[in-house]
CSV table of C-alpha atoms in Angstrom, one decimal:
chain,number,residue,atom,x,y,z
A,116,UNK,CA,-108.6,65.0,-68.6
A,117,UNK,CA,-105.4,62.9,-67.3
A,118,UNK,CA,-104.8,59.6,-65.6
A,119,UNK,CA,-101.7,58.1,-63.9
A,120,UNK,CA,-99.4,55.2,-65.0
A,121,UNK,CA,-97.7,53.4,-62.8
A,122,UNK,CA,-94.5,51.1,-61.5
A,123,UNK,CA,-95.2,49.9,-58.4
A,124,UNK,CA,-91.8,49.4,-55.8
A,125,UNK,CA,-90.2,46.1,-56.1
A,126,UNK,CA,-89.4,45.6,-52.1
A,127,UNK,CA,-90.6,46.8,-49.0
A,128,UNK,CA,-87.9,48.4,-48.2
A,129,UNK,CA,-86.8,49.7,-52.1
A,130,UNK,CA,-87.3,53.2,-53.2
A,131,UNK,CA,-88.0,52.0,-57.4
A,132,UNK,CA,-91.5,52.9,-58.3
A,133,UNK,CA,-92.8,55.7,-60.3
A,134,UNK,CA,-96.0,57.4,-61.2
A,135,UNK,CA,-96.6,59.0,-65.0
A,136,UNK,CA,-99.0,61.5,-65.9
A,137,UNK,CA,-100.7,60.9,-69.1
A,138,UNK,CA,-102.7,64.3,-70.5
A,139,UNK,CA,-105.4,62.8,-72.5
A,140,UNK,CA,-107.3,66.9,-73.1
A,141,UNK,CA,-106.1,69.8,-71.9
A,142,UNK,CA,-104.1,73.4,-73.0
A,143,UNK,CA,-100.3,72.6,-72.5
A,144,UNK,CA,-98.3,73.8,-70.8
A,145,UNK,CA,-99.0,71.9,-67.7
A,146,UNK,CA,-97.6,72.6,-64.0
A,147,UNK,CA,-97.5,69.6,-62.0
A,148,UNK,CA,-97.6,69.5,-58.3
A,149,UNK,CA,-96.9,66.2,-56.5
A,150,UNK,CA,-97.3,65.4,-52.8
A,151,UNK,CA,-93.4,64.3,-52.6
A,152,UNK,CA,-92.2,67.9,-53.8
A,153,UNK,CA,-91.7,66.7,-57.6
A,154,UNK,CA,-93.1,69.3,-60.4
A,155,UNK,CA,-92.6,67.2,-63.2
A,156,UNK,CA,-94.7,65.2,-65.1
A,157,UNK,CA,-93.1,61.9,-63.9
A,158,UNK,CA,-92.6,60.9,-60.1
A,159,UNK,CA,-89.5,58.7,-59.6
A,160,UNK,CA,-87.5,56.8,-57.2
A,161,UNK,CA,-90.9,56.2,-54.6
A,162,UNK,CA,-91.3,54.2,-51.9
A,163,UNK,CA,-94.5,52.3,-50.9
A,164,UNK,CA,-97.1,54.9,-50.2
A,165,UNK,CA,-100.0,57.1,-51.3
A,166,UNK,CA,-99.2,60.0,-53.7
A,167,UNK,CA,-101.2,62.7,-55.3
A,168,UNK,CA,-100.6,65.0,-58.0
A,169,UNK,CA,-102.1,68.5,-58.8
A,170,UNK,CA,-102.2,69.4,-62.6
A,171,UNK,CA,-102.8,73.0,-63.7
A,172,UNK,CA,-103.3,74.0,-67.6
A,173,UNK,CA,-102.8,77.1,-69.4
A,174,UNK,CA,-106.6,78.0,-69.0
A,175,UNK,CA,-106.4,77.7,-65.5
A,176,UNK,CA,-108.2,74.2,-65.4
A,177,UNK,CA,-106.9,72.4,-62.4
A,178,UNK,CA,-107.3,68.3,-61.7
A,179,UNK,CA,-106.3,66.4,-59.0
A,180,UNK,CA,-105.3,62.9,-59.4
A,181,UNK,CA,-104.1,60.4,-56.6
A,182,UNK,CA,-102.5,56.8,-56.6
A,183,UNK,CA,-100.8,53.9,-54.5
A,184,UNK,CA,-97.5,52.6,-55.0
A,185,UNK,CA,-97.2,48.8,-53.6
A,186,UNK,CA,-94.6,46.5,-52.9
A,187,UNK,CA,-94.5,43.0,-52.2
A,188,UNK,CA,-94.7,42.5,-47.8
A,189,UNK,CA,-91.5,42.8,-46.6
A,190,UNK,CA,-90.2,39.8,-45.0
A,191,UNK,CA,-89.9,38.6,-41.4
A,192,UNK,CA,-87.7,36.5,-40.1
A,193,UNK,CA,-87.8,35.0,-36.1
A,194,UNK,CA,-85.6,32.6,-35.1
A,195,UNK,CA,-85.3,30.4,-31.6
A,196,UNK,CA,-82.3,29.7,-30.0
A,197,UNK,CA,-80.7,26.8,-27.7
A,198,UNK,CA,-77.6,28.3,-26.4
A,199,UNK,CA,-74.3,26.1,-26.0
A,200,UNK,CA,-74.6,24.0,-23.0
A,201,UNK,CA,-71.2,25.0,-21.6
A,202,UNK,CA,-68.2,27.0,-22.5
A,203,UNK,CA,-66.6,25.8,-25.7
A,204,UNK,CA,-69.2,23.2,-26.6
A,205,UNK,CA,-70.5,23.7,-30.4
A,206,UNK,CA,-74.2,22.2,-29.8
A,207,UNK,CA,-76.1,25.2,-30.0
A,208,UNK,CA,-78.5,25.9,-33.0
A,209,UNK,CA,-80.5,28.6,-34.1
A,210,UNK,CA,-83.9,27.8,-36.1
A,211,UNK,CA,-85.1,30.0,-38.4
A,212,UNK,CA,-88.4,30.7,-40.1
A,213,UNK,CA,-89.3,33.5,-42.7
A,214,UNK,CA,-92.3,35.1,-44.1
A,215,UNK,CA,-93.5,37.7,-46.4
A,216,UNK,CA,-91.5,38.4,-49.9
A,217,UNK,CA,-92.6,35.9,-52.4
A,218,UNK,CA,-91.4,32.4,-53.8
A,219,UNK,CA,-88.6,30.4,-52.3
A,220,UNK,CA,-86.1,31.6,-49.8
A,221,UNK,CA,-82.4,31.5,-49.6
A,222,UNK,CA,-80.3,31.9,-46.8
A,223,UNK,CA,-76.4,33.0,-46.0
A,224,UNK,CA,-75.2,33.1,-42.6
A,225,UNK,CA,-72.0,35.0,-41.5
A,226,UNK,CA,-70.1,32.1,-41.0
A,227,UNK,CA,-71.0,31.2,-44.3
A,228,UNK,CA,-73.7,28.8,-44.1
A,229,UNK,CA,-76.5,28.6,-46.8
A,230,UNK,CA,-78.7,26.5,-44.4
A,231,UNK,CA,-82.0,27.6,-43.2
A,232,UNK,CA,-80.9,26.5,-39.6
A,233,UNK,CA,-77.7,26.8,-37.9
A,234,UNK,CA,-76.9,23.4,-35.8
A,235,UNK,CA,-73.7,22.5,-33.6
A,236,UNK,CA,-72.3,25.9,-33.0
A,237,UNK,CA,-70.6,27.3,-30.4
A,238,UNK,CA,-71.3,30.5,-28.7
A,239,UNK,CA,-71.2,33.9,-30.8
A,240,UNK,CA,-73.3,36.0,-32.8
A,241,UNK,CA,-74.6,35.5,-36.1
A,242,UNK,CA,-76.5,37.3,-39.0
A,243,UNK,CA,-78.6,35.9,-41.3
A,244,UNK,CA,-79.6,37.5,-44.8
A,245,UNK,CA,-83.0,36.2,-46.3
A,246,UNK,CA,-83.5,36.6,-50.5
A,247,UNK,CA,-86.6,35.8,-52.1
A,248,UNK,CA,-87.5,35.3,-55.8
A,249,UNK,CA,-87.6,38.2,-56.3
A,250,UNK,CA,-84.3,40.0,-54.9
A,251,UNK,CA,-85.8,41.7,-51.7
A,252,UNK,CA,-83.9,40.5,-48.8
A,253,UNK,CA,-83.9,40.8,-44.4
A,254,UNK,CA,-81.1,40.4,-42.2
A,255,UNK,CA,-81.6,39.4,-38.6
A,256,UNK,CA,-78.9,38.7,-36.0
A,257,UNK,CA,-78.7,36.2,-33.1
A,258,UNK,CA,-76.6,36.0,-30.1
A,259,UNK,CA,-75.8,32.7,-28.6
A,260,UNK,CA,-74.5,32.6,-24.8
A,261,UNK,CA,-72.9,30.1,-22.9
A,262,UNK,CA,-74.9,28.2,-20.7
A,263,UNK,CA,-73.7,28.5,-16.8
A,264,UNK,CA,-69.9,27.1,-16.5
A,265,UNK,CA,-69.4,24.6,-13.0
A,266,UNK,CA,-68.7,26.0,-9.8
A,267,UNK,CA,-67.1,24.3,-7.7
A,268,UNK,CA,-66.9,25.2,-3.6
A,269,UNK,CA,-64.6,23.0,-1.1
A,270,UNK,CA,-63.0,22.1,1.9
A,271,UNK,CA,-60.0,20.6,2.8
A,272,UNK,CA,-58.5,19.0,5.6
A,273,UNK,CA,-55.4,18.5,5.8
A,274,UNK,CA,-53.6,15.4,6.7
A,275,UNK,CA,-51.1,15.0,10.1
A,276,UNK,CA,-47.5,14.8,9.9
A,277,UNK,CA,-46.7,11.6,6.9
A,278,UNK,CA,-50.2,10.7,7.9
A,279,UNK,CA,-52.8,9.6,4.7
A,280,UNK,CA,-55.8,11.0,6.6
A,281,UNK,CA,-56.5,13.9,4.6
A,282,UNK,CA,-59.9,14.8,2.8
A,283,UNK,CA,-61.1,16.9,-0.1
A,284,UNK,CA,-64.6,17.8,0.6
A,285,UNK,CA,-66.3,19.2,-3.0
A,286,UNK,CA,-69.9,20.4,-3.7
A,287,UNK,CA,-70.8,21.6,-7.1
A,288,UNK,CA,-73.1,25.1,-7.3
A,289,UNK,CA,-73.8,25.4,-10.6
A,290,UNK,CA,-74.2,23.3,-13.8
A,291,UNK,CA,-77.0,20.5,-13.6
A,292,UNK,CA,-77.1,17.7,-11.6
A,293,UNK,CA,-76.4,15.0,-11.5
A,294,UNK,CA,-73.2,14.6,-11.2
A,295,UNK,CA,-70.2,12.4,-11.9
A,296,UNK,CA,-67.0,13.0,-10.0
A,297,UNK,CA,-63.1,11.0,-11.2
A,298,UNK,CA,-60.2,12.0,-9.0
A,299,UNK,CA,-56.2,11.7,-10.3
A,300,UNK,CA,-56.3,8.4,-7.7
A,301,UNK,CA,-59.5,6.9,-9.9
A,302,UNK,CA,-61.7,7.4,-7.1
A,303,UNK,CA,-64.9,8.3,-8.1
A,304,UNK,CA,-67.0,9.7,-5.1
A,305,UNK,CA,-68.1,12.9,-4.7
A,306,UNK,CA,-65.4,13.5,-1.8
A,307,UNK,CA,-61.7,12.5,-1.3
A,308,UNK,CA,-61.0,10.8,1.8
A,309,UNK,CA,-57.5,9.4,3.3
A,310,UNK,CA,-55.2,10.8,1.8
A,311,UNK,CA,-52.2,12.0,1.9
A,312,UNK,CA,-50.2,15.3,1.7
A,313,UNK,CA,-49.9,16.0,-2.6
A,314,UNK,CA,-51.9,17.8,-5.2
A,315,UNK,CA,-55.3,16.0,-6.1
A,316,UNK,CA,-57.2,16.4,-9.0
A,317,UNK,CA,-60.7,16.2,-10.6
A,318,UNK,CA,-62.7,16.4,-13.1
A,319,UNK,CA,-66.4,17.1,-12.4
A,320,UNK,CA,-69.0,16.6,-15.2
A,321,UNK,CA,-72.4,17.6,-15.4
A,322,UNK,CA,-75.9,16.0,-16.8
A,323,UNK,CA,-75.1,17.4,-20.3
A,324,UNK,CA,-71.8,16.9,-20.5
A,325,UNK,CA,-69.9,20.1,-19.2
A,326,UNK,CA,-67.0,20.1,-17.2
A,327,UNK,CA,-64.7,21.5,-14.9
A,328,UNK,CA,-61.2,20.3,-14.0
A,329,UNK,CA,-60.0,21.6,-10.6
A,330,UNK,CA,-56.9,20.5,-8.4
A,331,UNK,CA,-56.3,20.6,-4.2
C-alpha cells in the first residue's frame, strides 16, 4: 500500500514540481520505476504533466500509482499596434493586454518603460516582459514600421533667356491627401508658375502631418 505526495510546478513554463512516494505496508526494499526515467523514491524538477510510478517490493508485490502535476496557465500577451505615421514621427503606440498567471500584472519594456502601453514612439522594435504575483513571466516583441514616406513626381519647364516664365509642375504619389503645398517664394499652390531661372523649394505636407522637403 502507497500513495503519492505532491508539489505541483509553479509556472507554465517552470520545471519545480515533485512527486513523493509514501510506503504505508509493504517488504522494503522497494524499486521504483517512474514514467520520466527516475528510480528513486522521489520525482524532482517536473514540468506540468501526467506521471506514473511502478513500485516493486521484496516479495514481488507490484503497485502502480499515477498523478498530475499542475501549474498555474501560462500567460498570453497580444498587443495592437498603430505604426508611426511617417519617418521620424514618435506617435506610434503599442496596446497591450495579458491573460492567464494570476493576480496583478507588471510590465518592463526594453526601452525601459513600466507602462502597460507604449504611446508616442517612434519606429523600432520592442519587447515586453509580463510578471504576475506570482513570479511567472512572458515576453512578446513588437515591430513598429514607418508609415509610407511622400513621393513626390515633377515637371519642370524651364524659363527663356532672363525670362520669369518658368514652372514647377509637382504631384504627390504617396502619403494621404489632402495636401498643403509652401514654396521658398510663399506661394502656396500646388504648382509654381512664372518664374524665373534659380533653385525653388518646397515643403509638401500630408493629412497627418508628414512631410517632405524637395528643391527644383
Amino acid at each position: 500500500l502507497a500513495s503519492l505526495q505532491k508539489k505541483n510546478a509553479t509556472c507554465s513554463s517552470s520545471n519545480d514540481g515533485d512527486l513523493q512516494v509514501v510506503v504505508q505496508d509493504g517488504a522494503a526494499p522497494f524499486v521504483y520505476s517512474w514514467s520520466n526515467g527516475a528510480n528513486t523514491s522521489a520525482a524532482q524538477n517536473l514540468a506540468a504533466g501526467k506521471y506514473s510510478v511502478t513500485i516493486k517490493d521484496a516479495n514481488g508485490n507490484v503497485l502502480t500509482l499515477s498523478e498530475e502535476i499542475t501549474s498555474l496557465p501560462p500567460i498570453n500577451i497580444t498587443g495592437a499596434v498603430l505604426n508611426p505615421a511617417c519617418s521620424g514621427a514618435v506617435n506610434g503606440s503599442i496596446d497591450v493586454t495579458a491573460t492567464g498567471g494570476t493576480g496583478t500584472y507588471t510590465y518592463a519594456w526594453s526601452n525601459g518603460s513600466t507602462d502597460q502601453d507604449l504611446t508616442g514612439v517612434a519606429s523600432g522594435v520592442y519587447t515586453v516582459k509580463v510578471t504576475d504575483a506570482a513570479g511567472c513571466f512572458a515576453e512578446k516583441t513588437f515591430a513598429l514600421t514607418n508609415g509610407a514616406l511622400i513621393a513626390v513626381q515633377s515637371s519642370l519647364r524651364h524659363p527663356d533667356c532672363t525670362q520669369n516664365n518658368g514652372a514647377i509642375d509637382i504631384t504627390p504619389t504617396t502619403g494621404v491627401s489632402p495636401y498643403t503645398y509652401l514654396w521658398s517664394n510663399g506661394a502656396t499652390t500646388q504648382d509654381l508658375q512664372n518664374v524665373g531661372a534659380g533653385n525653388h523649394s518646397v515643403k509638401v505636407t500630408d493629412a497627418l502631418g508628414c512631410s517632405v522637403d524637395k528643391t527644383f
